[in-house]
mmCIF file of C-alpha atoms in Angstrom:
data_model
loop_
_atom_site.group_PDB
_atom_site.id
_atom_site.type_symbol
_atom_site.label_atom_id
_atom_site.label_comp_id
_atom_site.label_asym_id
_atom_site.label_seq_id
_atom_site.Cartn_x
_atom_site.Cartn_y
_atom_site.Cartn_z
ATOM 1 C CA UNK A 1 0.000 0.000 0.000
ATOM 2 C CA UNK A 2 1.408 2.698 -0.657
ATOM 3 C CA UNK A 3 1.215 6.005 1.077
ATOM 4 C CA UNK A 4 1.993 4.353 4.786
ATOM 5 C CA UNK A 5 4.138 1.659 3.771
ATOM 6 C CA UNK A 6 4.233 -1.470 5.076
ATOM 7 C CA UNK A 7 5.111 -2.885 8.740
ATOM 8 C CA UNK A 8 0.258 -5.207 10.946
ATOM 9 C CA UNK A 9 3.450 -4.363 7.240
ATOM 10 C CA UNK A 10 4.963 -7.086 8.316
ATOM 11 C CA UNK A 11 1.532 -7.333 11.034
ATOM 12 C CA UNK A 12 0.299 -5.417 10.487
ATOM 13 C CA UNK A 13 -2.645 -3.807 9.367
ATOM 14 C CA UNK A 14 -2.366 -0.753 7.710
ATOM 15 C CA UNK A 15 0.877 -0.816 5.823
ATOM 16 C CA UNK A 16 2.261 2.510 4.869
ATOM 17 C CA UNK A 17 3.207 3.498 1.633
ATOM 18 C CA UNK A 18 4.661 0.719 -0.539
ATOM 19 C CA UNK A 19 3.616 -1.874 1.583
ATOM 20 C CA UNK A 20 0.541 -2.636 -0.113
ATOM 21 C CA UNK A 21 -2.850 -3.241 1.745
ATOM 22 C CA UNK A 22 -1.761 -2.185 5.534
ATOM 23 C CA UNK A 23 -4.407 -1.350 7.514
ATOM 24 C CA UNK A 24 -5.370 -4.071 9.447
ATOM 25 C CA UNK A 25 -3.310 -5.583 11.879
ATOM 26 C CA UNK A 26 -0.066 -5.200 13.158
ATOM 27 C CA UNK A 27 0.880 -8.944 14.252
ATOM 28 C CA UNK A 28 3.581 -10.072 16.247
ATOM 29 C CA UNK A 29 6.548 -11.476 14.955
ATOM 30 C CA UNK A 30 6.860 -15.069 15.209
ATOM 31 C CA UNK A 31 7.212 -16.001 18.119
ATOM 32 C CA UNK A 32 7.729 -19.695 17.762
ATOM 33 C CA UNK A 33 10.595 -21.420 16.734
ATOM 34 C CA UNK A 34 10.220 -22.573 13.133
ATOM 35 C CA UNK A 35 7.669 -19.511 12.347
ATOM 36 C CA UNK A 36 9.304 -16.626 10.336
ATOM 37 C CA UNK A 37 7.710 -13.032 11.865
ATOM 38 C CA UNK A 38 4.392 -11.680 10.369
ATOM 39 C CA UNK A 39 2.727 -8.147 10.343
ATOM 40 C CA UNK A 40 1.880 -7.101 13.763
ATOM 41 C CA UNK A 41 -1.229 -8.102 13.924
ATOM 42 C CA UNK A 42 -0.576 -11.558 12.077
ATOM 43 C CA UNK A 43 2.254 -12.492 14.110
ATOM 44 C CA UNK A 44 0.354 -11.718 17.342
ATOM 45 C CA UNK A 45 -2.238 -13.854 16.418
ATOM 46 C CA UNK A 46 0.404 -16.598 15.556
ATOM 47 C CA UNK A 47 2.655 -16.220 18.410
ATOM 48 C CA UNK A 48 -0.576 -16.757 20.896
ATOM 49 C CA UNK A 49 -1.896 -19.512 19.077
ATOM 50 C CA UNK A 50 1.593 -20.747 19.644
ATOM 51 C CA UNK A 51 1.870 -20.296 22.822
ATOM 52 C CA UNK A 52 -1.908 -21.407 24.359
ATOM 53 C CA UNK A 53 -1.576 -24.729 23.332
ATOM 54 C CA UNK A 54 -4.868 -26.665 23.063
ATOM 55 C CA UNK A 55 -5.662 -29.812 24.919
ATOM 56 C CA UNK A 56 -2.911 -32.215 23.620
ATOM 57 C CA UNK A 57 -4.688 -34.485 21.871
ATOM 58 C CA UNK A 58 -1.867 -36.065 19.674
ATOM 59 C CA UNK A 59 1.828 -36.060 20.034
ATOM 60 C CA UNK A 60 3.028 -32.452 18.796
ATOM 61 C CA UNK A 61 5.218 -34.348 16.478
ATOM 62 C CA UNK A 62 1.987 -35.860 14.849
ATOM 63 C CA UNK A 63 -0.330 -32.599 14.975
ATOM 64 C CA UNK A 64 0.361 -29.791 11.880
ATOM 65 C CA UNK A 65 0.595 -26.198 13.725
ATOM 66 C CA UNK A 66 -2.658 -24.096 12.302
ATOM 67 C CA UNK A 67 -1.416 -20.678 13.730
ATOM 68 C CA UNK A 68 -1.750 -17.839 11.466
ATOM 69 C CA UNK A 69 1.008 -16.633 9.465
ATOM 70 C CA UNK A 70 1.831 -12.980 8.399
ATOM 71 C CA UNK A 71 0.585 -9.837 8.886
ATOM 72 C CA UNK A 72 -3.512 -9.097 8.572
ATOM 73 C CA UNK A 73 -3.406 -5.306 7.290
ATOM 74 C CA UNK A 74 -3.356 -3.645 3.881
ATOM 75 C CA UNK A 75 -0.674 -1.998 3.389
ATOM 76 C CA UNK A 76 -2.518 1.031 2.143
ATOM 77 C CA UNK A 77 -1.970 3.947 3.702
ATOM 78 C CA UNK A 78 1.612 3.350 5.497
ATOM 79 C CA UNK A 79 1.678 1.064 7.676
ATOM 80 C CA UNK A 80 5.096 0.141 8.754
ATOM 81 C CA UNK A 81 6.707 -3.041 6.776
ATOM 82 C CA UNK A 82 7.348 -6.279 8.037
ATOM 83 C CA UNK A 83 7.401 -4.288 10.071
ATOM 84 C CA UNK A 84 5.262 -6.063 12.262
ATOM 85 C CA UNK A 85 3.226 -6.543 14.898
ATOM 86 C CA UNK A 86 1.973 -8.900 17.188
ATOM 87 C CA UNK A 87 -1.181 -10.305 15.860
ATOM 88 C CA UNK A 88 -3.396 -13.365 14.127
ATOM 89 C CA UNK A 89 -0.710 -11.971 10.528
ATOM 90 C CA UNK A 90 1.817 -9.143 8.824
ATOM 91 C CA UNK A 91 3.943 -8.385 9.160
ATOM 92 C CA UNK A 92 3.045 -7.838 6.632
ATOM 93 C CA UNK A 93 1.169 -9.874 7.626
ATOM 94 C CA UNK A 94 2.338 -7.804 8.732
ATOM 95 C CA UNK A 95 6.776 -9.271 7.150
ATOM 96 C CA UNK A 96 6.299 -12.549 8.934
ATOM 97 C CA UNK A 97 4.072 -14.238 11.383
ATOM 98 C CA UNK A 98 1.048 -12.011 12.423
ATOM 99 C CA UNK A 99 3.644 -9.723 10.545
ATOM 100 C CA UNK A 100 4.732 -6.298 9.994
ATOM 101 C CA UNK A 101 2.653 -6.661 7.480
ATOM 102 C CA UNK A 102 1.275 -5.197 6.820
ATOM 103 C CA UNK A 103 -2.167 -5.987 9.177
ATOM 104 C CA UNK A 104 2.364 -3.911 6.921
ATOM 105 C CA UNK A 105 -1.553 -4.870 9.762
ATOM 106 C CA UNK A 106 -3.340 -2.300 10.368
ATOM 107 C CA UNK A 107 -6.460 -3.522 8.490
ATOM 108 C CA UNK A 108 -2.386 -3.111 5.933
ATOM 109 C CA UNK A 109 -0.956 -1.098 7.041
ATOM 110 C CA UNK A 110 -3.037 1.418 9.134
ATOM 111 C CA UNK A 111 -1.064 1.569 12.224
ATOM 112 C CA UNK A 112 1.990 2.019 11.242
ATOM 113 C CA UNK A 113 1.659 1.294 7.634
ATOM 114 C CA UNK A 114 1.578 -2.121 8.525
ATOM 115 C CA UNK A 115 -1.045 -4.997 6.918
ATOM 116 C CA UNK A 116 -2.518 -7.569 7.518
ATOM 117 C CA UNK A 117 -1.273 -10.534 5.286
ATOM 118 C CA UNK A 118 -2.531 -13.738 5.950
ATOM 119 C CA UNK A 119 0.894 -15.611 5.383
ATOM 120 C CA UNK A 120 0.728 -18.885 7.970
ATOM 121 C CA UNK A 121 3.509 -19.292 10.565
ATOM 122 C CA UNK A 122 5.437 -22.349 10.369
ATOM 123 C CA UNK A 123 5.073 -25.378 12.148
ATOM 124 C CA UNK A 124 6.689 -25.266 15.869
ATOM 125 C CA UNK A 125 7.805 -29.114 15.248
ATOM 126 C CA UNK A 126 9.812 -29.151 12.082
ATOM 127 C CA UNK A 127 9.417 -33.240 11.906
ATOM 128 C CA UNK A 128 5.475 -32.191 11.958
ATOM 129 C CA UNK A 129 5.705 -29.808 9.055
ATOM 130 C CA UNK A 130 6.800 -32.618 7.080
ATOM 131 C CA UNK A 131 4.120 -34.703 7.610
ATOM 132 C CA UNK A 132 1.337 -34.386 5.533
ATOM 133 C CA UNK A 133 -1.640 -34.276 6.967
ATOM 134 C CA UNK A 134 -5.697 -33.636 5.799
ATOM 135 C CA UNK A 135 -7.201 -30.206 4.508
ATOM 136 C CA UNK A 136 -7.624 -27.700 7.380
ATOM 137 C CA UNK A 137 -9.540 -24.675 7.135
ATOM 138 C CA UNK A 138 -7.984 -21.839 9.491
ATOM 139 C CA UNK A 139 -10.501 -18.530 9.628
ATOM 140 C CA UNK A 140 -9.594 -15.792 12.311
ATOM 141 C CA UNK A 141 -12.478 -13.152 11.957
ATOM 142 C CA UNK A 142 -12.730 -9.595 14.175
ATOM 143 C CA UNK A 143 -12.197 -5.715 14.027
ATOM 144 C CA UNK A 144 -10.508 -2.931 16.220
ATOM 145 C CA UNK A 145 -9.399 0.499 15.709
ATOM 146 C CA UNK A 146 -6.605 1.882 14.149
ATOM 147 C CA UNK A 147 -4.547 5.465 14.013
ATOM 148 C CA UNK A 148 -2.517 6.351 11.435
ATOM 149 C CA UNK A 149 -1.389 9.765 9.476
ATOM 150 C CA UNK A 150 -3.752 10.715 6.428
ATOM 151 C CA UNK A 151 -0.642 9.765 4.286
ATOM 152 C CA UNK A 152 2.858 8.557 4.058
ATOM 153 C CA UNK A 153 4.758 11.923 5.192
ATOM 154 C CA UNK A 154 1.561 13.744 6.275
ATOM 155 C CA UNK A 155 1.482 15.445 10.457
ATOM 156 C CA UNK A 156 -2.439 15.103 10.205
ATOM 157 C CA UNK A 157 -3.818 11.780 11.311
ATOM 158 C CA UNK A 158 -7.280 10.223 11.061
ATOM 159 C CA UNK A 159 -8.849 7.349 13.677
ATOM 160 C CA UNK A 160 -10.394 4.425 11.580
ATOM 161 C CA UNK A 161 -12.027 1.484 11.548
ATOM 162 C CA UNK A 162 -9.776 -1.593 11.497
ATOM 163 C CA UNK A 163 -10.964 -4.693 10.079
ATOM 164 C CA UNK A 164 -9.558 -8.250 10.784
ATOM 165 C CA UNK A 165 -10.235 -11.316 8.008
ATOM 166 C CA UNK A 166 -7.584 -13.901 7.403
ATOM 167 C CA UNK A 167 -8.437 -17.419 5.579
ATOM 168 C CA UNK A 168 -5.914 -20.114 5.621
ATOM 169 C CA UNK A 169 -6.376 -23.510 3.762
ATOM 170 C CA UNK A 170 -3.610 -26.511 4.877
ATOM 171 C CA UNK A 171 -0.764 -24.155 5.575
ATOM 172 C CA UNK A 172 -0.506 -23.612 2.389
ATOM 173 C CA UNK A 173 -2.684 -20.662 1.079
ATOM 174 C CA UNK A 174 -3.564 -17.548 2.718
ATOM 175 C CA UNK A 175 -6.407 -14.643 1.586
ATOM 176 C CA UNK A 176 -6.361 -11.626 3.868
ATOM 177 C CA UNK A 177 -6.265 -8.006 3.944
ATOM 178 C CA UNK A 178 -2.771 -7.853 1.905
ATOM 179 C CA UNK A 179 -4.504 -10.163 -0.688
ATOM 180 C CA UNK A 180 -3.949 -14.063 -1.799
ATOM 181 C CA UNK A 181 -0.752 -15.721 -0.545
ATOM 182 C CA UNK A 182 0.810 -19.451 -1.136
ATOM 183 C CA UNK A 183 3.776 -20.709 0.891
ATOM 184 C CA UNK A 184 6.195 -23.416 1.221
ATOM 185 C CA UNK A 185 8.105 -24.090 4.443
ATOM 186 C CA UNK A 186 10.752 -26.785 5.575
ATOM 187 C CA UNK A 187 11.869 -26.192 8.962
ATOM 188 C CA UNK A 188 12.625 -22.741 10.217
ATOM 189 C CA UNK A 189 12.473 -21.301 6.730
ATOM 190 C CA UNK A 190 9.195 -20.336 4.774
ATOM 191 C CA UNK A 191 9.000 -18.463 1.384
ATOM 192 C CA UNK A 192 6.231 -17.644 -1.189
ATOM 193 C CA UNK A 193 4.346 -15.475 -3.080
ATOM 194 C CA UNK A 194 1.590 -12.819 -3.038
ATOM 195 C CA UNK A 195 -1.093 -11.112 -5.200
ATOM 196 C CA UNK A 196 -1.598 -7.911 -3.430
ATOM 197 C CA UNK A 197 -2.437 -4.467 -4.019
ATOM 198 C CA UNK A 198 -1.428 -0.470 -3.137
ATOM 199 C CA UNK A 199 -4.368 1.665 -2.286
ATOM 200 C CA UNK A 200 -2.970 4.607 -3.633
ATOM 201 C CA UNK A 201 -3.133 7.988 -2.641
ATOM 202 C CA UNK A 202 -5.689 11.011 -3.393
ATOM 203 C CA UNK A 203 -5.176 14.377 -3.345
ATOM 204 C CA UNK A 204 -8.240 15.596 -0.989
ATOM 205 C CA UNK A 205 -9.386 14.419 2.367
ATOM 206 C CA UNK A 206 -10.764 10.749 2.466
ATOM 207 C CA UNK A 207 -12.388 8.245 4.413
ATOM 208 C CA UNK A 208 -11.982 5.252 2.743
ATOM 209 C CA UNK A 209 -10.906 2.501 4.514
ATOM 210 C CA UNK A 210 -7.860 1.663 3.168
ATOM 211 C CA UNK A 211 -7.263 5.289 1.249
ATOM 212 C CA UNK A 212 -5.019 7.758 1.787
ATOM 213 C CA UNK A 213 -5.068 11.742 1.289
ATOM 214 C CA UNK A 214 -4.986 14.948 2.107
ATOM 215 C CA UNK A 215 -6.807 18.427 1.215
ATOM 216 C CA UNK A 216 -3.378 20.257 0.823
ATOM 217 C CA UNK A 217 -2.160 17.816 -1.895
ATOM 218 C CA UNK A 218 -4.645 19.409 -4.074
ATOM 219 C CA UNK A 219 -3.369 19.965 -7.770
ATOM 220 C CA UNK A 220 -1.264 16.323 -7.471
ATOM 221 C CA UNK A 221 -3.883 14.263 -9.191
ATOM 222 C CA UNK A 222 -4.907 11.162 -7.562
ATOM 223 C CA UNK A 223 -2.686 8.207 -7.626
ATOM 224 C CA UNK A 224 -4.809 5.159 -8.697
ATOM 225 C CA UNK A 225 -4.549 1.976 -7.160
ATOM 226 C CA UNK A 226 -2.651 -0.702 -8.667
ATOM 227 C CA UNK A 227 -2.173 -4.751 -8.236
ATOM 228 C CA UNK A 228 1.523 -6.093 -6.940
ATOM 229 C CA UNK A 229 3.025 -9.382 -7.071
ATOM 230 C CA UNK A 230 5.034 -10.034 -4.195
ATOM 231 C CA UNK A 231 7.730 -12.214 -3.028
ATOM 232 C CA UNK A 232 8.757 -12.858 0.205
ATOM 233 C CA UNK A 233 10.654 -15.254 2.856
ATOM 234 C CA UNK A 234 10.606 -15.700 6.129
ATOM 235 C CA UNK A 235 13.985 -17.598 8.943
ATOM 236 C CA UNK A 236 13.418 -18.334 12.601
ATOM 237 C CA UNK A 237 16.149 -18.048 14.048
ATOM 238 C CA UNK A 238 16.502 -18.868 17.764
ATOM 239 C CA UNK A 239 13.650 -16.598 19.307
ATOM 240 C CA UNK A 240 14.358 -13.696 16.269
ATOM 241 C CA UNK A 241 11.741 -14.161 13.313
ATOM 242 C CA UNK A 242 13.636 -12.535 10.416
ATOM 243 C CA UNK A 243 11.944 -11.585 7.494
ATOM 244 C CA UNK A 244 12.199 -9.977 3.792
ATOM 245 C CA UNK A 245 9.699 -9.201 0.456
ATOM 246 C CA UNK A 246 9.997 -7.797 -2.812
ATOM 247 C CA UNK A 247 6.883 -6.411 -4.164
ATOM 248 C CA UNK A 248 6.411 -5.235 -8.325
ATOM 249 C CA UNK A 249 3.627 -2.690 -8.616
ATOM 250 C CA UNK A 250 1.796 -2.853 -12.033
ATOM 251 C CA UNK A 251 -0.110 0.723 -11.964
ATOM 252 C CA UNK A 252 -0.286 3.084 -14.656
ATOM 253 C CA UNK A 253 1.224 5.574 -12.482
ATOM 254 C CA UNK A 254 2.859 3.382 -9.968
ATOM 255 C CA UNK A 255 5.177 0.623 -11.279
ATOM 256 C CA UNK A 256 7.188 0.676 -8.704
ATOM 257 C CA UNK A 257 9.498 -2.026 -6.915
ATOM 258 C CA UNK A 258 9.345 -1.871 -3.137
ATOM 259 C CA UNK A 259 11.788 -3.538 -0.719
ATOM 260 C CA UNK A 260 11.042 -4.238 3.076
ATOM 261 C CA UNK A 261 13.201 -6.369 5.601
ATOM 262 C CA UNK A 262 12.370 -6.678 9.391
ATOM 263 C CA UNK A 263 13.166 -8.395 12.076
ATOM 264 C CA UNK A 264 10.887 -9.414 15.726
ATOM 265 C CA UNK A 265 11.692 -10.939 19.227
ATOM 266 C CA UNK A 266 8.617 -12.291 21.062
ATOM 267 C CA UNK A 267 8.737 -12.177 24.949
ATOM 268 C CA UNK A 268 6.479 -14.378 26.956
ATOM 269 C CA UNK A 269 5.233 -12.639 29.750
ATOM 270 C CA UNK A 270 2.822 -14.894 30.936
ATOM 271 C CA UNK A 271 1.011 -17.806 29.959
ATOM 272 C CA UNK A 272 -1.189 -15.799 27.425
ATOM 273 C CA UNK A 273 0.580 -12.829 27.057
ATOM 274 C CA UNK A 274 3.137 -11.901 24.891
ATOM 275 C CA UNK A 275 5.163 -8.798 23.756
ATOM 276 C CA UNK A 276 7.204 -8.179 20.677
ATOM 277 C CA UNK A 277 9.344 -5.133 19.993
ATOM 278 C CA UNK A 278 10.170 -5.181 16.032
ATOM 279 C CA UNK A 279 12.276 -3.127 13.089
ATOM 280 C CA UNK A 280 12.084 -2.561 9.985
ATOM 281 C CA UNK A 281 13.203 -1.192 7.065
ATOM 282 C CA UNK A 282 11.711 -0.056 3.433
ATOM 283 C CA UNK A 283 13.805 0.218 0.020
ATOM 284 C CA UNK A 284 12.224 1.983 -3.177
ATOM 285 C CA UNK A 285 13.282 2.508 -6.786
ATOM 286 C CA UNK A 286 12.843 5.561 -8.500
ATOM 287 C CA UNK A 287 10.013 5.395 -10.469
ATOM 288 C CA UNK A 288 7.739 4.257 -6.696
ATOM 289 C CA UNK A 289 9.887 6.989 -4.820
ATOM 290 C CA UNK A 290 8.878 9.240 -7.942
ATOM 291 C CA UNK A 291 5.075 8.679 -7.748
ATOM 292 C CA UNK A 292 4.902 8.939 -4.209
ATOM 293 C CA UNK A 293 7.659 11.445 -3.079
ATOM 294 C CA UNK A 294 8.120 13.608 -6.737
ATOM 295 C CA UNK A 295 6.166 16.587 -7.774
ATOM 296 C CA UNK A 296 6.735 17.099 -11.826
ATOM 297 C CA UNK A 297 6.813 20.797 -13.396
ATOM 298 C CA UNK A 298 3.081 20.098 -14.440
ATOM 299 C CA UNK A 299 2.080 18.865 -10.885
ATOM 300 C CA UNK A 300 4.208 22.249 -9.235
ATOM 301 C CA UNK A 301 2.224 24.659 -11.603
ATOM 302 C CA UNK A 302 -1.342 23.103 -10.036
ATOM 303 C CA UNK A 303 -0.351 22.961 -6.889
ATOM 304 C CA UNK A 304 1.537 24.635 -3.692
ATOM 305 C CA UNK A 305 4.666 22.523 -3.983
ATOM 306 C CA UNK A 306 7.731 22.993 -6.179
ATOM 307 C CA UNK A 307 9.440 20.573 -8.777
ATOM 308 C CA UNK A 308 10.740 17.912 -6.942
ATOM 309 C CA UNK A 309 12.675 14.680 -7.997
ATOM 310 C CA UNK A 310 12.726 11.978 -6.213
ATOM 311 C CA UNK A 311 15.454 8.963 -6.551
ATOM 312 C CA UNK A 312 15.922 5.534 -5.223
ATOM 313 C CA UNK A 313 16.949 4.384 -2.515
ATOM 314 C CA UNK A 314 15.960 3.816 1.611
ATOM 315 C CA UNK A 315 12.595 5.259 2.464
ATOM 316 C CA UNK A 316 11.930 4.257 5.809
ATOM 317 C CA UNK A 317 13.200 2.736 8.979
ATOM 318 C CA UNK A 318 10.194 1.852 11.595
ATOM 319 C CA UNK A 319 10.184 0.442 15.253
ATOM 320 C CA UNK A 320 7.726 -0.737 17.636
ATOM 321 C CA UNK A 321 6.017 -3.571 20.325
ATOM 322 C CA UNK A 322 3.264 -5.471 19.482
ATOM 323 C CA UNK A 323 1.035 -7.503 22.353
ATOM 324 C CA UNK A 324 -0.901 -10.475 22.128
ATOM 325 C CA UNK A 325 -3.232 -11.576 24.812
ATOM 326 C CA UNK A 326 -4.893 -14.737 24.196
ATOM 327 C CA UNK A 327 -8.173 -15.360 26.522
ATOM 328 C CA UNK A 328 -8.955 -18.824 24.860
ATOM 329 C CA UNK A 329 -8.645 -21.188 22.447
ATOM 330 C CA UNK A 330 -10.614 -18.739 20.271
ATOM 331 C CA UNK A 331 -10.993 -15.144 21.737
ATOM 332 C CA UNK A 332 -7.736 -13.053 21.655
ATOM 333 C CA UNK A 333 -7.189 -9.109 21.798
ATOM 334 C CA UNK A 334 -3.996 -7.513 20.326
ATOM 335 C CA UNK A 335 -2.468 -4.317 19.813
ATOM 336 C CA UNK A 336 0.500 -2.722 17.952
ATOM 337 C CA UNK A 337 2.482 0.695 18.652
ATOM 338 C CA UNK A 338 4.972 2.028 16.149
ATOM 339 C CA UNK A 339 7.559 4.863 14.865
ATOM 340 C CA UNK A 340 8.443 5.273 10.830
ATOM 341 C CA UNK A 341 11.237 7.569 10.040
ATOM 342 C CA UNK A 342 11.548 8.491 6.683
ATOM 343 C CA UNK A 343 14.521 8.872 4.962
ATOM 344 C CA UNK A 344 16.528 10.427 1.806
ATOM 345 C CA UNK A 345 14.501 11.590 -0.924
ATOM 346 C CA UNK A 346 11.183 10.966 1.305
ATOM 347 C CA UNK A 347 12.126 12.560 4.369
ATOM 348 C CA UNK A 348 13.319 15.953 1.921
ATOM 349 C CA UNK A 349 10.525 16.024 -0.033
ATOM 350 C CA UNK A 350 8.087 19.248 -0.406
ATOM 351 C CA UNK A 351 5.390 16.724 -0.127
ATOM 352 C CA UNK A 352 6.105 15.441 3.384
ATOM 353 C CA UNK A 353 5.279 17.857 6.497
ATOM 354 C CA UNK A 354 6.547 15.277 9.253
ATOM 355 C CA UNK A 355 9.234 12.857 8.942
ATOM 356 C CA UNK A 356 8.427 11.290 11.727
ATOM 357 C CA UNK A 357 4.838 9.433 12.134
ATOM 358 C CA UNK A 358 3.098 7.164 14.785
ATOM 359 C CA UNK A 359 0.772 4.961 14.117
ATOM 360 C CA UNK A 360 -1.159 2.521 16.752
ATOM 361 C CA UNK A 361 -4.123 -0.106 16.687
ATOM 362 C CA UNK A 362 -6.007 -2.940 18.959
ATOM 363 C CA UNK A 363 -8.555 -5.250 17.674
ATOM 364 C CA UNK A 364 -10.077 -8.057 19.023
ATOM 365 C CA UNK A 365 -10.533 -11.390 16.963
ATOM 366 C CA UNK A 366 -11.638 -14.544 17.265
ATOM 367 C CA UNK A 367 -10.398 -17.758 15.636
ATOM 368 C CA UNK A 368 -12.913 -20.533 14.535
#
């Protein structure tokens, strides 16, 4: 998504610019070993399903892990990327299990331009995850609220509606708020791919619930929302869920390539409760930067900004702490606080009043 870039990007739900659909949820990162991180919101939702086990009915060795997998928000409006949350994931979601998303997770990317991808943790039990085992249906359904600036470099912010829908069928497809996902995984290592989308970005006030925009980018033009294809991976490592994507817009106006990496450490505070601080990062190339960041001679003679050229290169560096607090086997309630710097061309840009941006969320879910 592409004004708040995504971190519920990796869980997250609203992902902020470039990080697709990130509104949603901000999941935690994975939190269990052999489960790369999601969006904020994703991994959350992973990492508790991890650890509130349910009533041991078959050896863990026998019994595939069904906890969610990346982030749950769309990474519209600039949501942190893989950046990413605790939550049922972005990521991402989020980037990675419940992942910064984008939910980069808000509902992509809202928070703090995270999303809410539904990209499936890994199993805890490596042996397990190699044993095949029937068709399982894994639906997490619920809502929340989410806070996040108007835009990807905006100091206004709007308070909206986060919503929190993530499908997954045998561990091995995902649907969510970042869009369709399939996945491989062998041991602590999980890669696939991803139809998603970028909301885009208008040039008046909105309240869409995954748009972006602002009255004072009047004379910009609207930037129209375009389809991605996305490929990402996902390493446990110890306790750190690392994770990394690589997402091809196909817009008429943005065909951009976007580039997020992140990184989560889940703490378990108590039985049901657990906390994961995150980072993340966000490469562009020009022609995204451009779209987003740029204001051509035409665009300067409609509007209050001057000619601006934007280049590629880093556009953001985001931190945060996602929570996950699990009540049950089904009901959970999660939550995601992060900070997105932006940097070169984006932080320098006419268009882009604060540098700095918060964005926040909590939603409660329940998983069937």
């Amino acid at each position: 998504m592409s004004s708040s870039s995504s971190t519920i990007s990796r869980v997250g739900c609203w992902a902020g610019a470039g990080s697709g659909v990130g509104w949603g949820v901000m999941g935690p990162h994975a939190s269990t070993r052999g489960r790369p991180a999601l969006c904020p919101l994703s991994r959350a939702i992973v990492s508790s399903r991890t650890h509130c086990a349910r009533p041991a009915a078959k050896p863990t060795s026998a019994v595939k892990n069904r906890g969610l997998g990346s982030s749950l928000v769309p990474a519209a409006d600039g949501l942190g990327p893989g950046r990413r949350a605790p939550f049922p994931q972005s990521r991402e979601a989020t980037r990675p299990m419940l992942s910064r998303t984008s939910v980069s997770v808000f509902g992509a990317a809202l928070l703090a331009g995270a999303t809410l991808s539904a990209v499936p943790a890994l199993a805890d039990d490596p042996a397990a995850s190699q044993t095949r085992q029937p068709p399982v249906w894994d639906i997490t359904v619920g809502g929340g609220v989410a806070v996040r600036p108007n835009y990807e470099g905006s100091d206004h912010y709007r308070v909206a509606p986060l919503p929190l829908v993530t499908i997954r069928y045998d561990d091995m497809l995902a649907l969510g708020p970042e869009g369709l996902s399939a996945y491989w995984h062998q041991g602590n290592v999980r890669v696939g791919a991803a139809l998603t989308f970028d909301p885009g970005r208008n040039d008046s006030n909105t309240n869409g619930l995954f748009s972006n925009g602002d009255d004072r980018l009047k004379g910009l033009g609207d930037i129209d929302t375009s389809l991605g294809v996305k490929l990402f991976g996902a390493y446990q490592l110890g306790r750190i869920s690392l994770d990394a994507s690589v997402t091809k817009y196909t817009g008429d106006q943005n065909d951009g390539v976007v580039v997020t990496a992140g990184a989560g450490l889940p703490f378990k505070l108590a039985d049901h409760l657990i906390l994961t601080p995150h980072v993340g990062t966000t490469w562009a190339n020009d022609n995204y930067m451009q779209t987003y960041f740029g204001v051509t001679p035409v665009q300067a003679a409609h509007s209050r900004f001057a000619a601006y050229t934007a280049g590629s290169g880093f556009k953001d560096v985001s931190a945060g702490i996602g929570a996950l607090y699990r009540f049950n086997e089904h009901w959970f309630v999660t939550g995601d606080v992060s900070v997105k710097r932006l940097l070169g061309d984006a932080a320098d840009s006419p268009v882009t009043y604060d540098a700095t941006s918060a964005r926040a969320f909590t939603a409660v879910g329940y998983r069937f």
